[in-house]
Amino acid sequence: MTHDGGPRTAPAVSSIDARTWKRSALRLGEGTRPPWPWLLPLALLPLLALGTWWGIAHIEDQVESTAPALLREAGIDTSGLTFEASYRDLEVGGVLPPGVDAARIGQVLGNSSSSDGADIRSVSIVASIGASPTEPEPSPATPTPPPPSTDASPPDELAPPTTAVPPPDSAEPTTLITVVYDGATVALEGIVATEAQSEELATSAAEVVGPDRVRNELTVDGSAPATSERLTVLAATITTFGNLTQAEAVLSTTNLDVTGTAANRRARRPTQAALLEARGLGLATDTDLRVEAASPMTLAEETAALGSELRGLQAEVAETIVFTSSSIALGPDARVTLDKVVDAMRRYPQPVVEVGGHTDTDGSSPFNELLSQTRADAVVAYLIARGIPADRLVAIGYGESRLLVDDSTEPGKRQNRRVEFVAKEAF
């Protein structure tokens, strides 16, 4: 952050209310025009841009969540599909479920509409999307059967029954390996063909919980049918369990099924992506990863937790939320940091947050107070645009009244020019 204002030329002001811009505080010197008229238009421009950006992001989230719901309503399995929205345009990738082609996907989504305005404008199926390996190839036309024989056959020469014998794949699948993750430990049970396969799975589990919390009860049996490729996919799936709160994976002769819970929708995506590899090896997958409701916390507990997270972000805040001289514009790095503040406030929805703006001692006290208030207002405006309720936020400009360190050096001035977040139970 650079210099906050010009040299002190204003007469001393005995007391200024931190929440109120007093007209008497705007006179920076005789004949000087108040600075706020030109600051207000600058404030409006980033707010308009932020509103547009937030609206687009909101629509994209709606499109990405609506598309799989529409397909499931049409009876289409979405566990192998991926969805990526760019405004209202949707791109579908992944692996097609058995019996469904790309045209059917496009038909269902292309006819969709949404009452909240996030309708899907266009649907594109990426070139790499493939059919499920378990889906049979289209068979040629059935040949016309020969006419029945007119020759009489004696009773002991009757043809055998024509009931078709089920193919081997239609047999009931046999469970080979079960993996249970309870949030703290991983248990491995079942059979593998080699000791190396057992170690591979145990190593993957150790990446999630540490080697001391892995219970490996796998039995080595050279006749175990699971191939090394399928075991590698299972191992990769296990490594994603750290994103979940609990999970269970079952590898059978035909399937790799995963059930579990996640803290949010995004936390499920690494596991879903890993299961795409299983489908590529001919395994069917049945995934049931549910987003769980968070355990209720008291207001005091949430305030303490949010305050801890905000203090942990303070170094990043000081590094990224910086302003050029007399500016209130937020840069890209500042927005990335503020999005982390948004995420924290969403996790703890009860506390309120004070956004405090601070300056160094360069310039007049009235100007610095005004400038710090305007910058705090800009930060609050961004948080509101990202969906944080306005009644959970207050902006206060403290000017130079709360210096952290000696302000006589340039490093000290940089440290004093800052924005701070304070979690509170109430204002």
Short mmCIF file of C-alpha atoms in Angstrom, two decimals:
data_model
loop_
_atom_site.label_atom_id
_atom_site.label_comp_id
_atom_site.label_asym_id
_atom_site.label_seq_id
_atom_site.Cartn_x
_atom_site.Cartn_y
_atom_site.Cartn_z
CA MET A 1 0.00 0.00 0.00
CA THR A 2 1.33 3.43 -0.81
CA HIS A 3 1.07 6.86 0.81
CA ASP A 4 -2.44 7.52 2.18
CA GLY A 5 -2.61 11.31 1.82
CA GLY A 6 -0.81 14.65 1.60
CA PRO A 7 0.92 16.61 4.38
CA ARG A 8 -1.03 17.75 7.42
CA THR A 9 -2.55 21.13 6.73
CA ALA A 10 -5.89 20.80 8.53
CA PRO A 11 -6.56 22.42 11.89
CA ALA A 12 -6.76 20.07 14.85
CA VAL A 13 -10.06 18.30 15.39
CA SER A 14 -10.81 17.41 18.98
CA SER A 15 -13.19 14.48 18.50
CA ILE A 16 -14.60 12.60 15.54
CA ASP A 17 -17.25 9.89 15.70
CA ALA A 18 -15.84 6.76 13.98
CA ARG A 19 -19.22 5.93 12.45
CA THR A 20 -20.11 9.41 11.17
CA TRP A 21 -18.57 11.52 8.44
CA LYS A 22 -18.76 15.02 9.87
CA ARG A 23 -18.70 17.81 7.41
CA SER A 24 -16.27 19.70 9.60
CA ALA A 25 -13.83 16.82 9.17
CA LEU A 26 -13.83 17.18 5.40
CA ARG A 27 -11.98 20.48 5.31
CA LEU A 28 -8.42 19.42 4.72
CA GLY A 29 -7.22 23.01 4.51
CA GLU A 30 -8.53 26.41 3.62
CA GLY A 31 -9.88 26.49 0.08
CA THR A 32 -9.73 22.69 -0.24
CA ARG A 33 -12.82 20.99 -1.70
CA PRO A 34 -14.19 17.97 0.15
CA PRO A 35 -12.78 14.78 -1.43
CA TRP A 36 -15.89 12.61 -1.12
CA PRO A 37 -17.81 13.70 -4.27
CA TRP A 38 -15.20 12.10 -6.54
CA LEU A 39 -14.77 9.07 -4.29
CA LEU A 40 -18.42 8.05 -4.55
CA PRO A 41 -18.45 7.43 -8.35
CA LEU A 42 -15.29 5.37 -7.97
CA ALA A 43 -17.03 3.29 -5.31
CA LEU A 44 -20.01 2.57 -7.55
CA LEU A 45 -17.98 1.18 -10.47
CA PRO A 46 -16.43 -1.79 -8.63
CA LEU A 47 -19.76 -2.52 -6.95
CA LEU A 48 -21.50 -2.77 -10.33
CA ALA A 49 -18.77 -5.08 -11.62
CA LEU A 50 -18.93 -7.21 -8.46
CA GLY A 51 -22.69 -7.53 -8.75
CA THR A 52 -22.38 -8.77 -12.33
CA TRP A 53 -19.61 -11.21 -11.42
CA TRP A 54 -21.55 -12.63 -8.47
CA GLY A 55 -24.68 -13.03 -10.60
CA ILE A 56 -22.80 -15.05 -13.23
CA ALA A 57 -21.17 -17.28 -10.60
CA HIS A 58 -24.56 -17.86 -8.97
CA ILE A 59 -26.14 -18.86 -12.30
CA GLU A 60 -23.26 -21.24 -13.09
CA ASP A 61 -23.69 -22.97 -9.71
CA GLN A 62 -27.42 -23.30 -10.37
CA VAL A 63 -26.84 -24.79 -13.84
CA GLU A 64 -24.26 -27.30 -12.53
CA SER A 65 -26.59 -28.47 -9.75
CA THR A 66 -29.77 -28.46 -11.87
CA ALA A 67 -28.41 -30.54 -14.78
CA PRO A 68 -27.74 -33.79 -12.86
CA ALA A 69 -31.07 -33.44 -11.04
CA LEU A 70 -32.92 -33.22 -14.38
CA LEU A 71 -31.12 -36.30 -15.70
CA ARG A 72 -31.89 -38.30 -12.56
CA GLU A 73 -35.56 -37.32 -12.87
CA ALA A 74 -35.44 -38.77 -16.39
CA GLY A 75 -34.08 -42.05 -14.99
CA ILE A 76 -30.49 -41.47 -16.14
CA ASP A 77 -27.56 -42.44 -13.90
CA THR A 78 -25.25 -39.41 -13.49
CA SER A 79 -22.49 -41.02 -11.40
CA GLY A 80 -20.12 -41.19 -14.37
CA LEU A 81 -20.84 -37.74 -15.80
CA THR A 82 -19.20 -34.37 -15.19
CA PHE A 83 -20.82 -30.95 -15.59
CA GLU A 84 -19.07 -27.63 -16.26
CA ALA A 85 -21.06 -24.42 -16.75
CA SER A 86 -19.94 -21.22 -18.46
CA TYR A 87 -22.74 -18.78 -17.67
CA ARG A 88 -25.83 -20.63 -19.07
CA ASP A 89 -23.87 -22.88 -21.45
CA LEU A 90 -23.31 -26.40 -20.10
CA GLU A 91 -20.60 -28.89 -21.07
CA VAL A 92 -21.18 -32.55 -20.19
CA GLY A 93 -18.29 -35.02 -20.06
CA GLY A 94 -17.35 -38.30 -18.44
CA VAL A 95 -18.70 -41.77 -19.24
CA LEU A 96 -22.23 -42.44 -20.46
CA PRO A 97 -24.38 -44.82 -18.38
CA PRO A 98 -25.49 -48.09 -19.98
CA GLY A 99 -28.30 -47.74 -22.50
CA VAL A 100 -27.97 -43.97 -22.82
CA ASP A 101 -26.35 -42.09 -25.69
CA ALA A 102 -25.19 -38.49 -25.98
CA ALA A 103 -28.29 -37.53 -27.95
CA ARG A 104 -30.51 -38.55 -25.03
CA ILE A 105 -28.44 -36.43 -22.62
CA GLY A 106 -28.77 -33.44 -24.92
CA GLN A 107 -32.49 -34.01 -25.36
CA VAL A 108 -33.22 -34.01 -21.62
CA LEU A 109 -31.06 -31.00 -20.82
CA GLY A 110 -31.92 -29.09 -23.97
CA ASN A 111 -35.62 -29.12 -23.09
CA SER A 112 -35.02 -27.89 -19.54
CA SER A 113 -36.01 -24.61 -18.01
CA SER A 114 -35.72 -23.20 -14.52
CA SER A 115 -38.00 -20.89 -12.65
CA ASP A 116 -35.10 -19.11 -10.98
CA GLY A 117 -33.71 -17.80 -14.23
CA ALA A 118 -30.76 -20.20 -14.38
CA ASP A 119 -32.11 -22.07 -17.39
CA ILE A 120 -29.64 -24.01 -19.55
CA ARG A 121 -29.16 -22.11 -22.78
CA SER A 122 -27.06 -24.65 -24.69
CA VAL A 123 -25.66 -28.12 -24.06
CA SER A 124 -22.46 -29.50 -25.56
CA ILE A 125 -21.29 -33.09 -25.18
CA VAL A 126 -17.50 -33.19 -25.14
CA ALA A 127 -15.79 -35.29 -27.77
CA SER A 128 -14.12 -37.50 -25.15
CA ILE A 129 -17.38 -38.68 -23.61
CA GLY A 130 -17.60 -42.43 -23.96
CA ALA A 131 -20.11 -45.20 -23.63
CA SER A 132 -20.03 -47.34 -20.53
CA PRO A 133 -17.71 -50.33 -20.99
CA THR A 134 -20.47 -52.52 -19.57
CA GLU A 135 -22.89 -51.48 -22.28
CA PRO A 136 -23.12 -54.18 -24.99
CA GLU A 137 -22.29 -53.31 -28.54
CA PRO A 138 -25.31 -53.10 -30.86
CA SER A 139 -25.95 -56.56 -32.23
CA PRO A 140 -26.53 -57.20 -35.93
CA ALA A 141 -29.99 -57.97 -37.18
CA THR A 142 -31.25 -61.28 -35.88
CA PRO A 143 -31.15 -63.82 -38.73
CA THR A 144 -34.39 -65.43 -39.76
CA PRO A 145 -34.63 -68.82 -38.04
CA PRO A 146 -34.85 -71.85 -40.31
CA PRO A 147 -38.30 -73.33 -40.78
CA PRO A 148 -39.19 -76.09 -38.35
CA SER A 149 -38.32 -79.56 -39.44
CA THR A 150 -41.16 -81.69 -40.76
CA ASP A 151 -39.36 -84.89 -39.94
CA ALA A 152 -40.88 -86.80 -37.06
CA SER A 153 -38.42 -87.67 -34.33
CA PRO A 154 -38.78 -90.54 -31.93
CA PRO A 155 -39.35 -89.55 -28.27
CA ASP A 156 -35.80 -90.46 -27.24
CA GLU A 157 -34.33 -88.02 -29.80
CA LEU A 158 -36.12 -84.87 -28.59
CA ALA A 159 -34.01 -81.71 -28.67
CA PRO A 160 -32.74 -80.49 -25.29
CA PRO A 161 -34.62 -77.68 -23.51
CA THR A 162 -34.13 -74.30 -25.16
CA THR A 163 -33.93 -72.31 -21.90
CA ALA A 164 -30.82 -70.13 -22.17
CA VAL A 165 -28.11 -70.70 -19.61
CA PRO A 166 -27.17 -67.37 -17.94
CA PRO A 167 -23.72 -66.15 -18.92
CA PRO A 168 -21.08 -66.21 -16.21
CA ASP A 169 -21.25 -62.41 -15.76
CA SER A 170 -24.89 -62.62 -14.66
CA ALA A 171 -23.90 -64.53 -11.53
CA GLU A 172 -24.25 -62.78 -8.20
CA PRO A 173 -21.18 -60.54 -7.67
CA THR A 174 -18.71 -61.67 -5.03
CA THR A 175 -17.38 -59.11 -2.57
CA LEU A 176 -13.59 -59.01 -2.67
CA ILE A 177 -12.50 -56.02 -0.58
CA THR A 178 -14.27 -53.70 1.86
CA VAL A 179 -12.78 -50.39 2.98
CA VAL A 180 -14.35 -48.49 5.90
CA TYR A 181 -13.31 -44.92 6.80
CA ASP A 182 -14.87 -43.45 9.95
CA GLY A 183 -13.20 -40.06 9.84
CA ALA A 184 -10.26 -41.14 12.00
CA THR A 185 -9.29 -44.70 10.99
CA VAL A 186 -9.39 -46.93 7.91
CA ALA A 187 -10.17 -50.67 8.04
CA LEU A 188 -9.26 -52.97 5.12
CA GLU A 189 -10.87 -56.41 4.83
CA GLY A 190 -11.01 -59.02 2.05
CA ILE A 191 -8.62 -60.86 -0.26
CA VAL A 192 -5.86 -59.76 -2.61
CA ALA A 193 -3.62 -61.75 -4.92
CA THR A 194 -0.24 -60.51 -3.69
CA GLU A 195 1.43 -58.93 -0.70
CA ALA A 196 2.29 -55.94 -2.90
CA GLN A 197 -1.42 -55.29 -3.52
CA SER A 198 -2.08 -55.37 0.22
CA GLU A 199 0.72 -52.87 0.80
CA GLU A 200 -0.58 -50.63 -2.00
CA LEU A 201 -4.01 -50.36 -0.37
CA ALA A 202 -2.55 -49.88 3.10
CA THR A 203 -0.28 -47.10 1.83
CA SER A 204 -3.24 -45.31 0.26
CA ALA A 205 -5.16 -45.56 3.53
CA ALA A 206 -2.15 -44.21 5.43
CA GLU A 207 -2.19 -41.10 3.24
CA VAL A 208 -5.63 -40.33 4.68
CA VAL A 209 -5.25 -41.17 8.39
CA GLY A 210 -1.59 -42.01 8.95
CA PRO A 211 -0.02 -45.50 9.15
CA ASP A 212 -0.84 -45.99 12.84
CA ARG A 213 -4.58 -45.67 12.16
CA VAL A 214 -4.83 -48.27 9.40
CA ARG A 215 -6.23 -51.69 10.32
CA ASN A 216 -5.10 -54.01 7.52
CA GLU A 217 -6.90 -57.36 7.69
CA LEU A 218 -6.47 -58.25 4.01
CA THR A 219 -5.71 -61.89 3.24
CA VAL A 220 -3.26 -62.78 0.47
CA ASP A 221 -4.67 -65.45 -1.84
CA GLY A 222 -3.06 -66.11 -5.20
CA SER A 223 -6.44 -67.06 -6.67
CA ALA A 224 -8.05 -63.69 -5.88
CA PRO A 225 -9.76 -62.49 -9.08
CA ALA A 226 -9.24 -58.72 -8.73
CA THR A 227 -6.75 -57.45 -11.31
CA SER A 228 -3.90 -55.13 -10.40
CA GLU A 229 -5.51 -52.34 -12.45
CA ARG A 230 -8.72 -52.55 -10.44
CA LEU A 231 -6.77 -52.59 -7.19
CA THR A 232 -4.90 -49.46 -8.30
CA VAL A 233 -8.21 -47.69 -8.99
CA LEU A 234 -9.47 -48.73 -5.54
CA ALA A 235 -6.27 -47.38 -3.99
CA ALA A 236 -6.73 -44.06 -5.80
CA THR A 237 -10.32 -43.90 -4.58
CA ILE A 238 -9.22 -44.47 -0.98
CA THR A 239 -6.86 -41.48 -1.13
CA THR A 240 -9.85 -39.20 -1.78
CA PHE A 241 -11.60 -40.22 1.46
CA GLY A 242 -9.81 -37.45 3.34
CA ASN A 243 -12.24 -35.03 1.68
CA LEU A 244 -15.20 -36.90 3.21
CA THR A 245 -16.43 -37.18 6.77
CA GLN A 246 -16.91 -40.94 6.47
CA ALA A 247 -17.01 -43.46 3.63
CA GLU A 248 -17.23 -47.14 2.71
CA ALA A 249 -15.97 -48.70 -0.53
CA VAL A 250 -16.86 -52.22 -1.65
CA LEU A 251 -14.99 -53.85 -4.54
CA SER A 252 -16.70 -56.91 -5.99
CA THR A 253 -16.18 -58.97 -9.11
CA THR A 254 -18.40 -56.55 -11.05
CA ASN A 255 -18.67 -53.30 -9.08
CA LEU A 256 -16.85 -50.61 -7.14
CA ASP A 257 -19.50 -49.02 -4.92
CA VAL A 258 -18.92 -46.09 -2.56
CA THR A 259 -21.22 -44.66 0.09
CA GLY A 260 -20.51 -41.89 2.58
CA THR A 261 -21.08 -38.32 3.66
CA ALA A 262 -19.37 -35.03 2.86
CA ALA A 263 -19.40 -31.59 4.43
CA ASN A 264 -20.38 -29.99 1.11
CA ARG A 265 -21.01 -30.73 -2.54
CA ARG A 266 -17.50 -29.88 -3.70
CA ALA A 267 -15.92 -32.29 -1.22
CA ARG A 268 -17.48 -35.21 -3.12
CA ARG A 269 -15.91 -34.39 -6.47
CA PRO A 270 -12.46 -36.05 -6.03
CA THR A 271 -14.12 -39.36 -5.15
CA GLN A 272 -16.55 -39.08 -8.06
CA ALA A 273 -13.65 -38.39 -10.42
CA ALA A 274 -11.74 -41.43 -9.14
CA LEU A 275 -14.74 -43.66 -9.82
CA LEU A 276 -14.69 -42.65 -13.49
CA GLU A 277 -11.47 -44.66 -13.77
CA ALA A 278 -13.29 -47.70 -12.40
CA ARG A 279 -15.93 -47.44 -15.12
CA GLY A 280 -13.15 -47.25 -17.67
CA LEU A 281 -11.97 -50.68 -16.48
CA GLY A 282 -15.39 -52.25 -16.94
CA LEU A 283 -16.60 -51.94 -13.35
CA ALA A 284 -20.08 -50.68 -12.61
CA THR A 285 -20.24 -48.02 -9.90
CA ASP A 286 -22.98 -47.13 -7.45
CA THR A 287 -22.19 -43.92 -5.59
CA ASP A 288 -24.18 -42.49 -2.69
CA LEU A 289 -22.27 -39.55 -1.22
CA ARG A 290 -24.57 -37.31 0.76
CA VAL A 291 -23.99 -33.83 2.10
CA GLU A 292 -24.55 -33.93 5.84
CA ALA A 293 -26.05 -31.21 7.98
CA ALA A 294 -23.50 -29.60 10.27
CA SER A 295 -23.85 -30.20 14.00
CA PRO A 296 -25.47 -27.17 15.65
CA MET A 297 -23.13 -24.87 17.56
CA THR A 298 -23.97 -22.18 20.07
CA LEU A 299 -23.50 -18.53 19.15
CA ALA A 300 -20.51 -18.31 21.47
CA GLU A 301 -18.90 -21.40 19.92
CA GLU A 302 -19.42 -20.12 16.39
CA THR A 303 -18.08 -16.69 17.30
CA ALA A 304 -14.93 -18.21 18.78
CA ALA A 305 -14.43 -20.51 15.78
CA LEU A 306 -15.01 -17.74 13.24
CA GLY A 307 -12.74 -15.37 15.13
CA SER A 308 -9.97 -17.96 15.09
CA GLU A 309 -10.28 -18.43 11.32
CA LEU A 310 -10.32 -14.68 10.67
CA ARG A 311 -7.20 -14.19 12.79
CA GLY A 312 -5.55 -16.97 10.84
CA LEU A 313 -6.27 -15.06 7.63
CA GLN A 314 -4.95 -11.74 8.94
CA ALA A 315 -1.44 -12.14 7.50
CA GLU A 316 -2.91 -12.85 4.07
CA VAL A 317 -5.34 -9.95 4.50
CA ALA A 318 -2.44 -7.60 5.24
CA GLU A 319 -0.57 -8.86 2.18
CA THR A 320 -3.39 -8.75 -0.37
CA ILE A 321 -5.97 -6.15 0.69
CA VAL A 322 -3.93 -3.10 -0.22
CA PHE A 323 -4.88 0.17 -1.85
CA THR A 324 -3.06 2.70 -3.98
CA SER A 325 -3.00 6.30 -2.78
CA SER A 326 -6.53 7.65 -2.17
CA SER A 327 -8.05 4.57 -3.90
CA ILE A 328 -10.77 2.19 -2.75
CA ALA A 329 -10.46 -0.35 -5.60
CA LEU A 330 -9.94 -4.01 -4.65
CA GLY A 331 -7.40 -5.98 -6.68
CA PRO A 332 -7.68 -9.65 -7.80
CA ASP A 333 -5.55 -10.92 -4.89
CA ALA A 334 -7.77 -9.06 -2.44
CA ARG A 335 -10.88 -10.71 -3.88
CA VAL A 336 -9.32 -14.17 -3.50
CA THR A 337 -8.63 -13.46 0.17
CA LEU A 338 -12.10 -11.99 0.74
CA ASP A 339 -13.64 -15.14 -0.75
CA LYS A 340 -11.97 -17.05 2.08
CA VAL A 341 -13.63 -14.68 4.54
CA VAL A 342 -16.94 -15.38 2.78
CA ASP A 343 -16.41 -19.15 3.11
CA ALA A 344 -15.65 -18.81 6.82
CA MET A 345 -18.74 -16.67 7.45
CA ARG A 346 -20.90 -19.19 5.60
CA ARG A 347 -19.59 -22.00 7.80
CA TYR A 348 -20.49 -20.00 10.90
CA PRO A 349 -23.74 -18.18 10.04
CA GLN A 350 -24.60 -16.76 13.48
CA PRO A 351 -21.84 -14.26 14.42
CA VAL A 352 -21.56 -10.72 13.03
CA VAL A 353 -18.30 -9.22 11.77
CA GLU A 354 -16.83 -5.76 12.14
CA VAL A 355 -14.65 -4.65 9.22
CA GLY A 356 -12.23 -2.00 10.48
CA GLY A 357 -10.22 0.27 8.19
CA HIS A 358 -6.92 1.74 9.43
CA THR A 359 -4.33 4.17 8.01
CA ASP A 360 -0.90 5.51 8.88
CA THR A 361 -0.33 9.06 10.12
CA ASP A 362 0.50 10.60 6.75
CA GLY A 363 -2.07 13.20 5.79
CA SER A 364 -4.63 14.89 7.98
CA SER A 365 -6.59 13.02 10.62
CA PRO A 366 -9.99 13.88 9.07
CA PHE A 367 -8.87 12.72 5.63
CA ASN A 368 -7.41 9.47 6.99
CA GLU A 369 -10.59 8.75 8.92
CA LEU A 370 -12.69 9.31 5.83
CA LEU A 371 -10.37 7.23 3.67
CA SER A 372 -10.34 4.31 6.12
CA GLN A 373 -14.14 4.38 6.35
CA THR A 374 -14.51 4.34 2.56
CA ARG A 375 -12.13 1.41 2.22
CA ALA A 376 -13.92 -0.56 4.92
CA ASP A 377 -17.19 0.18 3.10
CA ALA A 378 -15.70 -1.23 -0.13
CA VAL A 379 -14.75 -4.48 1.63
CA VAL A 380 -18.22 -4.81 3.18
CA ALA A 381 -19.83 -4.15 -0.22
CA TYR A 382 -17.84 -7.04 -1.72
CA LEU A 383 -18.86 -9.43 1.06
CA ILE A 384 -22.52 -8.47 0.60
CA ALA A 385 -22.23 -8.98 -3.16
CA ARG A 386 -20.93 -12.50 -2.46
CA GLY A 387 -24.07 -13.30 -0.48
CA ILE A 388 -23.27 -12.38 3.12
CA PRO A 389 -26.34 -10.69 4.70
CA ALA A 390 -25.82 -6.96 5.24
CA ASP A 391 -27.05 -7.17 8.84
CA ARG A 392 -24.06 -9.37 9.69
CA LEU A 393 -21.55 -6.69 8.72
CA VAL A 394 -20.53 -3.22 9.84
CA ALA A 395 -17.75 -1.02 8.44
CA ILE A 396 -15.86 1.35 10.72
CA GLY A 397 -13.09 3.71 9.67
CA TYR A 398 -10.62 4.23 12.51
CA GLY A 399 -8.17 6.34 10.53
CA GLU A 400 -4.85 6.64 12.36
CA SER A 401 -6.31 6.23 15.85
CA ARG A 402 -5.22 2.59 16.34
CA LEU A 403 -1.62 2.25 15.20
CA LEU A 404 -0.05 -1.18 15.60
CA VAL A 405 3.59 -0.07 15.56
CA ASP A 406 5.71 3.07 15.48
CA ASP A 407 4.75 5.05 12.38
CA SER A 408 8.04 6.88 11.80
CA THR A 409 9.41 4.33 9.30
CA GLU A 410 8.06 3.11 5.98
CA PRO A 411 7.79 -0.55 7.17
CA GLY A 412 5.82 0.71 10.16
CA LYS A 413 3.50 2.74 7.96
CA ARG A 414 2.82 -0.32 5.77
CA GLN A 415 1.95 -2.37 8.85
CA ASN A 416 -0.41 0.32 10.15
CA ARG A 417 -2.30 0.61 6.84
CA ARG A 418 -4.62 -2.38 7.14
CA VAL A 419 -8.12 -3.87 7.21
CA GLU A 420 -9.11 -6.03 10.20
CA PHE A 421 -11.98 -8.47 10.71
CA VAL A 422 -13.41 -9.00 14.20
CA ALA A 423 -16.09 -11.64 14.89
CA LYS A 424 -18.69 -10.66 17.49
CA GLU A 425 -21.85 -12.14 18.96
CA ALA A 426 -23.69 -8.87 18.27
CA PHE A 427 -22.99 -5.24 17.40
#
